[in-house]
Short mmCIF file of C-alpha atoms in Angstrom, two decimals:
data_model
loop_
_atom_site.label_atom_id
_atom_site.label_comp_id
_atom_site.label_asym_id
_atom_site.label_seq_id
_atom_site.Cartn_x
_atom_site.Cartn_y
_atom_site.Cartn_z
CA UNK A 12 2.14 3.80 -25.63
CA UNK A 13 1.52 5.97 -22.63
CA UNK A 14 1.52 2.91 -20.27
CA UNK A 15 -0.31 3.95 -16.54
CA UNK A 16 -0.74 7.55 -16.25
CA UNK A 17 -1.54 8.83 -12.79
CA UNK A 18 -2.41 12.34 -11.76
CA UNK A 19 -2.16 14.83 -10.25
CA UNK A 20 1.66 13.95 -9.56
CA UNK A 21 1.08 16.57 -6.02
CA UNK A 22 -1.81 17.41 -3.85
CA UNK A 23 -2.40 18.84 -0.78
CA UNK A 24 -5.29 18.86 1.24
CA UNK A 25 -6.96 19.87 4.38
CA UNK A 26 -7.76 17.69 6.65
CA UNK A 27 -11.63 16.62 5.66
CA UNK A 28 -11.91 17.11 2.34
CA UNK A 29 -12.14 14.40 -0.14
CA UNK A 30 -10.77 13.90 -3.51
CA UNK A 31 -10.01 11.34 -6.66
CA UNK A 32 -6.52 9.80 -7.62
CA UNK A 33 -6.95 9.51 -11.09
CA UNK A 34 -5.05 5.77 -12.87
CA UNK A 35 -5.62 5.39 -16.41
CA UNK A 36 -4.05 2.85 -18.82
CA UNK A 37 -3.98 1.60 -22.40
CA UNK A 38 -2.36 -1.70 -22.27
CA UNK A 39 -6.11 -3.52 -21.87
CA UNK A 40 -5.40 -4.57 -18.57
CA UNK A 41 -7.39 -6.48 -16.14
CA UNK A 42 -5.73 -6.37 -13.39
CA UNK A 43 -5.16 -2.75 -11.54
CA UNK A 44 -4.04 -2.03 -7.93
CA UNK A 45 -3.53 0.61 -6.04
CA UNK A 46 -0.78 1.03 -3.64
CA UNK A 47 0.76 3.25 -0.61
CA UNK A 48 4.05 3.74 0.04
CA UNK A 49 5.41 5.18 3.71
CA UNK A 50 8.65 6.78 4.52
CA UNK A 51 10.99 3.97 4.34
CA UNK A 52 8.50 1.49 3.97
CA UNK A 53 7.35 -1.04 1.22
CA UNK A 54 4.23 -1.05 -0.78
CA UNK A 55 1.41 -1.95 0.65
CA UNK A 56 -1.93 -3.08 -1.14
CA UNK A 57 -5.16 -0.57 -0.64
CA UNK A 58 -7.37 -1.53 -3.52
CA UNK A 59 -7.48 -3.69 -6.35
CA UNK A 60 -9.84 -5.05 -9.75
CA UNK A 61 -9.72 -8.14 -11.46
CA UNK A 62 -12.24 -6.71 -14.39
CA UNK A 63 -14.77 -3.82 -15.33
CA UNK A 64 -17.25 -3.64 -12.55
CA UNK A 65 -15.04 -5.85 -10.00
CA UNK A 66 -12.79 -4.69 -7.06
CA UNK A 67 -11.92 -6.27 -3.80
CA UNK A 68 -9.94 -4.70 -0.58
CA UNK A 69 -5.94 -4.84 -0.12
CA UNK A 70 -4.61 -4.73 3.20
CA UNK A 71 -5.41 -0.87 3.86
CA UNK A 72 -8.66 -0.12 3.06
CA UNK A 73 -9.87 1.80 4.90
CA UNK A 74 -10.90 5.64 4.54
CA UNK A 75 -10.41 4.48 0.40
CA UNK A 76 -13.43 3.93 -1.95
CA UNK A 77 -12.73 2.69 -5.65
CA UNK A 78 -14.91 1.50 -8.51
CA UNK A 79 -13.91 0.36 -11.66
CA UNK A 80 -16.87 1.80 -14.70
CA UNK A 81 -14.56 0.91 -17.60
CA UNK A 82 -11.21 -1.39 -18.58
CA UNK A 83 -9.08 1.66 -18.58
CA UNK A 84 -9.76 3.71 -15.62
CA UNK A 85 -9.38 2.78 -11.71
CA UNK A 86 -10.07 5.59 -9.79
CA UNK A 87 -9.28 6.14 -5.63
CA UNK A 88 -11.54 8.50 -3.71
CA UNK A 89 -10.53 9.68 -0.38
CA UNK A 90 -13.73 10.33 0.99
CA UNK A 91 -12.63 12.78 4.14
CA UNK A 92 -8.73 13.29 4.20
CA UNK A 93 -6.50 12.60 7.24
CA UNK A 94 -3.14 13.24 8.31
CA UNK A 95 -2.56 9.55 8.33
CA UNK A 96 -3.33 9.27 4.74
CA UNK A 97 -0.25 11.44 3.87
CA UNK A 98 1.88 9.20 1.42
CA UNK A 99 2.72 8.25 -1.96
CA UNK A 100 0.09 6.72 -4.18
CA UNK A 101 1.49 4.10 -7.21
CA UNK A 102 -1.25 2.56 -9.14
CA UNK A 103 -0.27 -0.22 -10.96
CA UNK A 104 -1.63 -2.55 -13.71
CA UNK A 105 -1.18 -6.40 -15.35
CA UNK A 106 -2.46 -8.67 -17.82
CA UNK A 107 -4.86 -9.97 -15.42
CA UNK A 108 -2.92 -10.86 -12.19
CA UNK A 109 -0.29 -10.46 -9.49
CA UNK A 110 1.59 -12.84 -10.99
CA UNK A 111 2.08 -11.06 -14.58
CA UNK A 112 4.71 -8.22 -15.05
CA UNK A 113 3.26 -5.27 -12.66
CA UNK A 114 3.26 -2.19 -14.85
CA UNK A 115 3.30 1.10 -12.38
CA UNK A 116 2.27 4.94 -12.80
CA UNK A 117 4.62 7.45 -11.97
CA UNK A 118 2.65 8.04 -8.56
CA UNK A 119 0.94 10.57 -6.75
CA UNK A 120 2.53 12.69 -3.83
CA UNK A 121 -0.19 13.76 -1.18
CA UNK A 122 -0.06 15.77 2.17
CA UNK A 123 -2.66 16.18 4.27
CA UNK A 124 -2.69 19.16 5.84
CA UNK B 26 8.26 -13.12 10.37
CA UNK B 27 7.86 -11.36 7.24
CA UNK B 28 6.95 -14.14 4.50
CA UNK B 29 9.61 -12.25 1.91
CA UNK B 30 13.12 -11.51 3.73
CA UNK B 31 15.30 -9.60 1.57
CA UNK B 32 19.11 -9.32 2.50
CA UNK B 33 21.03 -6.79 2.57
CA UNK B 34 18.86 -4.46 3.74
CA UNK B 35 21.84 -1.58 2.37
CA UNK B 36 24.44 -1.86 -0.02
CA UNK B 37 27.22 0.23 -0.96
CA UNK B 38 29.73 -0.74 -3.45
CA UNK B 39 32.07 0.43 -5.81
CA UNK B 40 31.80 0.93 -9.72
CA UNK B 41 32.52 -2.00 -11.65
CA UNK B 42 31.59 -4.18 -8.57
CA UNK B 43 29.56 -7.76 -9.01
CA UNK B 44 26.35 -7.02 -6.90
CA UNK B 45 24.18 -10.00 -5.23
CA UNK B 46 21.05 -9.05 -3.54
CA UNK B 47 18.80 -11.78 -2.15
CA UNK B 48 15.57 -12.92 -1.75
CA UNK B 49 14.26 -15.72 0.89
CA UNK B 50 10.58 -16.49 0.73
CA UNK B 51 8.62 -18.70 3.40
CA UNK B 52 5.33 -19.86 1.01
CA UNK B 53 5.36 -22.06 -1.81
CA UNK B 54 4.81 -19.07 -4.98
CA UNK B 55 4.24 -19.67 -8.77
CA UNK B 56 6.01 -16.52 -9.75
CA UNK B 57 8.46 -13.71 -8.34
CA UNK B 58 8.78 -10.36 -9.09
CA UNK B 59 12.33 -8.14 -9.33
CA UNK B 60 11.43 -4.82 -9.18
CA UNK B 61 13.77 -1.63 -9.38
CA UNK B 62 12.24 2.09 -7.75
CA UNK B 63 14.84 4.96 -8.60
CA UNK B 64 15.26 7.96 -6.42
CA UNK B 65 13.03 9.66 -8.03
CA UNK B 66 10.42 7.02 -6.99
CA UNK B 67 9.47 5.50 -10.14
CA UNK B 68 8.93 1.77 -9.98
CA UNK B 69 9.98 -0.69 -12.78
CA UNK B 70 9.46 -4.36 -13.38
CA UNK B 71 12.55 -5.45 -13.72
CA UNK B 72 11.92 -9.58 -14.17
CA UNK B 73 9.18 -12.00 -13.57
CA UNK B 74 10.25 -15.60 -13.34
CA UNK B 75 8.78 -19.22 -11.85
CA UNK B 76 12.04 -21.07 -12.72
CA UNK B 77 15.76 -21.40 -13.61
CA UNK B 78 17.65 -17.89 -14.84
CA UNK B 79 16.91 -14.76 -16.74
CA UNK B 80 19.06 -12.30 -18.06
CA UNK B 81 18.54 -8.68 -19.13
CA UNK B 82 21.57 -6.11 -20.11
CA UNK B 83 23.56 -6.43 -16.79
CA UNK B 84 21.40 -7.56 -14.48
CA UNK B 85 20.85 -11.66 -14.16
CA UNK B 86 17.87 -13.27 -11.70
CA UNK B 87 17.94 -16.71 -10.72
CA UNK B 88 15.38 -18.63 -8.48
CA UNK B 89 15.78 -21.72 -6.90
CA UNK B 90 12.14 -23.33 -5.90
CA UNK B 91 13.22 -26.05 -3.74
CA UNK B 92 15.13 -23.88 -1.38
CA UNK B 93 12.56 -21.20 -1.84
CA UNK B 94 15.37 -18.48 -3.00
CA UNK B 95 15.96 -16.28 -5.58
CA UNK B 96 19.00 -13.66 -6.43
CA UNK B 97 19.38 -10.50 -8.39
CA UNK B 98 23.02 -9.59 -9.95
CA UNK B 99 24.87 -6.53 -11.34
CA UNK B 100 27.63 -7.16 -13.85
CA UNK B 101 29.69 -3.83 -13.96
CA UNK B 102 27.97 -1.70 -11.68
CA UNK B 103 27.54 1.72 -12.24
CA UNK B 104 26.40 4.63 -10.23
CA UNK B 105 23.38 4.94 -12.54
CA UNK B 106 21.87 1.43 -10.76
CA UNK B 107 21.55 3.28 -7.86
CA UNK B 108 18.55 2.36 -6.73
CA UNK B 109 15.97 0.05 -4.10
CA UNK B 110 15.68 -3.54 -5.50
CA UNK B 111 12.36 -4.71 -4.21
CA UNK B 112 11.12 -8.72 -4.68
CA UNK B 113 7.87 -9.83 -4.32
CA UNK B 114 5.96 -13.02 -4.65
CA UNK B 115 1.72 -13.78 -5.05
CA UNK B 116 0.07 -14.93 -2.10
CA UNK B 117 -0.14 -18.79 -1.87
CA UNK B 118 -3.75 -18.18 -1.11
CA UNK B 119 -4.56 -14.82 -3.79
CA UNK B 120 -3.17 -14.72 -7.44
CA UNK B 121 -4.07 -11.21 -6.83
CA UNK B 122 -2.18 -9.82 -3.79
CA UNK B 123 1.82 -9.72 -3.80
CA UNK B 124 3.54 -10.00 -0.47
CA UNK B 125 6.60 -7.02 -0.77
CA UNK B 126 10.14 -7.38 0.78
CA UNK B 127 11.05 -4.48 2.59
CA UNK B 128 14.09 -3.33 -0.25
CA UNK B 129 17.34 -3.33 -0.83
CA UNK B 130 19.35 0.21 -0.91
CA UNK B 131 22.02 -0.25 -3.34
CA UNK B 132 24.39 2.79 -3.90
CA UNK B 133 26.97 2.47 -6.05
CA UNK B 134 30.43 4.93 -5.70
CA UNK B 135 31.97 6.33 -9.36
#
């Protein structure tokens, strides 16, 4: 059981250009999130979906699109990178809440350049 | 005030040690989370409970609802629990957003 595979595990960009956090997993989860983490900060919710074809905004939206085509996948598109956006990524999944065991990806380092 | 206080914020003890990290929460919750993220950065779930005492290996969580507290232990700690303890709890008003405590540092000396 692979559990939540993220990739790529590093990326850096320029500032401006966009690009996809790919979350995957196989445990037929509902619920998936998707997370930043700051330099000596907690987590802190961006995205997250309750179902195929359902997603609602965290507490950082912003400069973050997601959609959610199938059960398995839960993409994050930057749409134009910024400095600010420099961070680790975790997407995580449950049965179908917060309140389930959270199940999390190995995350994804980003700079932005 | 952050609705999830964690204390200590760092904690360095010696192997073997008993270790007690807490967790204070300010809304009424129908879960918490126990949550371990190594060095490396990896998160895992450590324990989800509503109620009363759970054990795993070493490591033993208790909540209290009434006083709105719960506590993680370490029996025997050893270096390799080295690590940030996070709790979290659901929103009282979203079963789909989790309010984070800021972490606990542990580091534990051979």
């Amino acid at each position: 059981n692979a559990g939540v595979t993220q990739t790529p595990k590093f990326q850096v960009l320029k500032t401006g250009q966009s690009m996809t956090l790919q979350c995957a997993q196989d445990m037929n989860h509902e619920y998936m999130s998707w997370y930043r983490q700051d330099p000596g900060m907690g987590l802190r919710l961006i995205h997250y979906s309750v179902g195929a074809g359902i997603t609602d905004q965290g507490e950082v939206p912003n400069g973050y699109n997601v959609s959610r085509s199938t059960t398995e996948d839960f993409p994050l598109r930057l749409l134009s990178a910024a400095p600010s956006q420099t961070s680790v990524y975790f997407c995580a999944s449950s049965r179908d809440s917060a309140i389930n065991i959270q199940y999390f990806g190995a995350g994804t380092r980003l700079s932005v350049l | 005030k952050n609705e999830v206080e964690q204390s200590p914020q760092n904690l360095t003890a010696q192997e073997g040690e008993f270790i007690t990290i807490n967790c204070s929460y300010s809304v009424g919750i129908s879960a918490l989370h126990w949550l371990q993220q190594h060095p490396g950065g990896g998160i895992v779930s450590l324990f989800m409970l509503s109620s009363g005492k759970k054990k795993h290996g070493r490591l033993i969580a208790t909540i209290n609802i009434q006083e709105k507290h719960s506590s993680l232990h370490i029996t025997a700690s050893h270096p390799r629990d080295s690590a940030v303890y996070i709790c979290a709890v659901p929103r009282m008003d979203s079963n789909y957003q989790l309010i984070w405590g800021a972490g606990t540092k542990l580091i534990i000396k051979p």
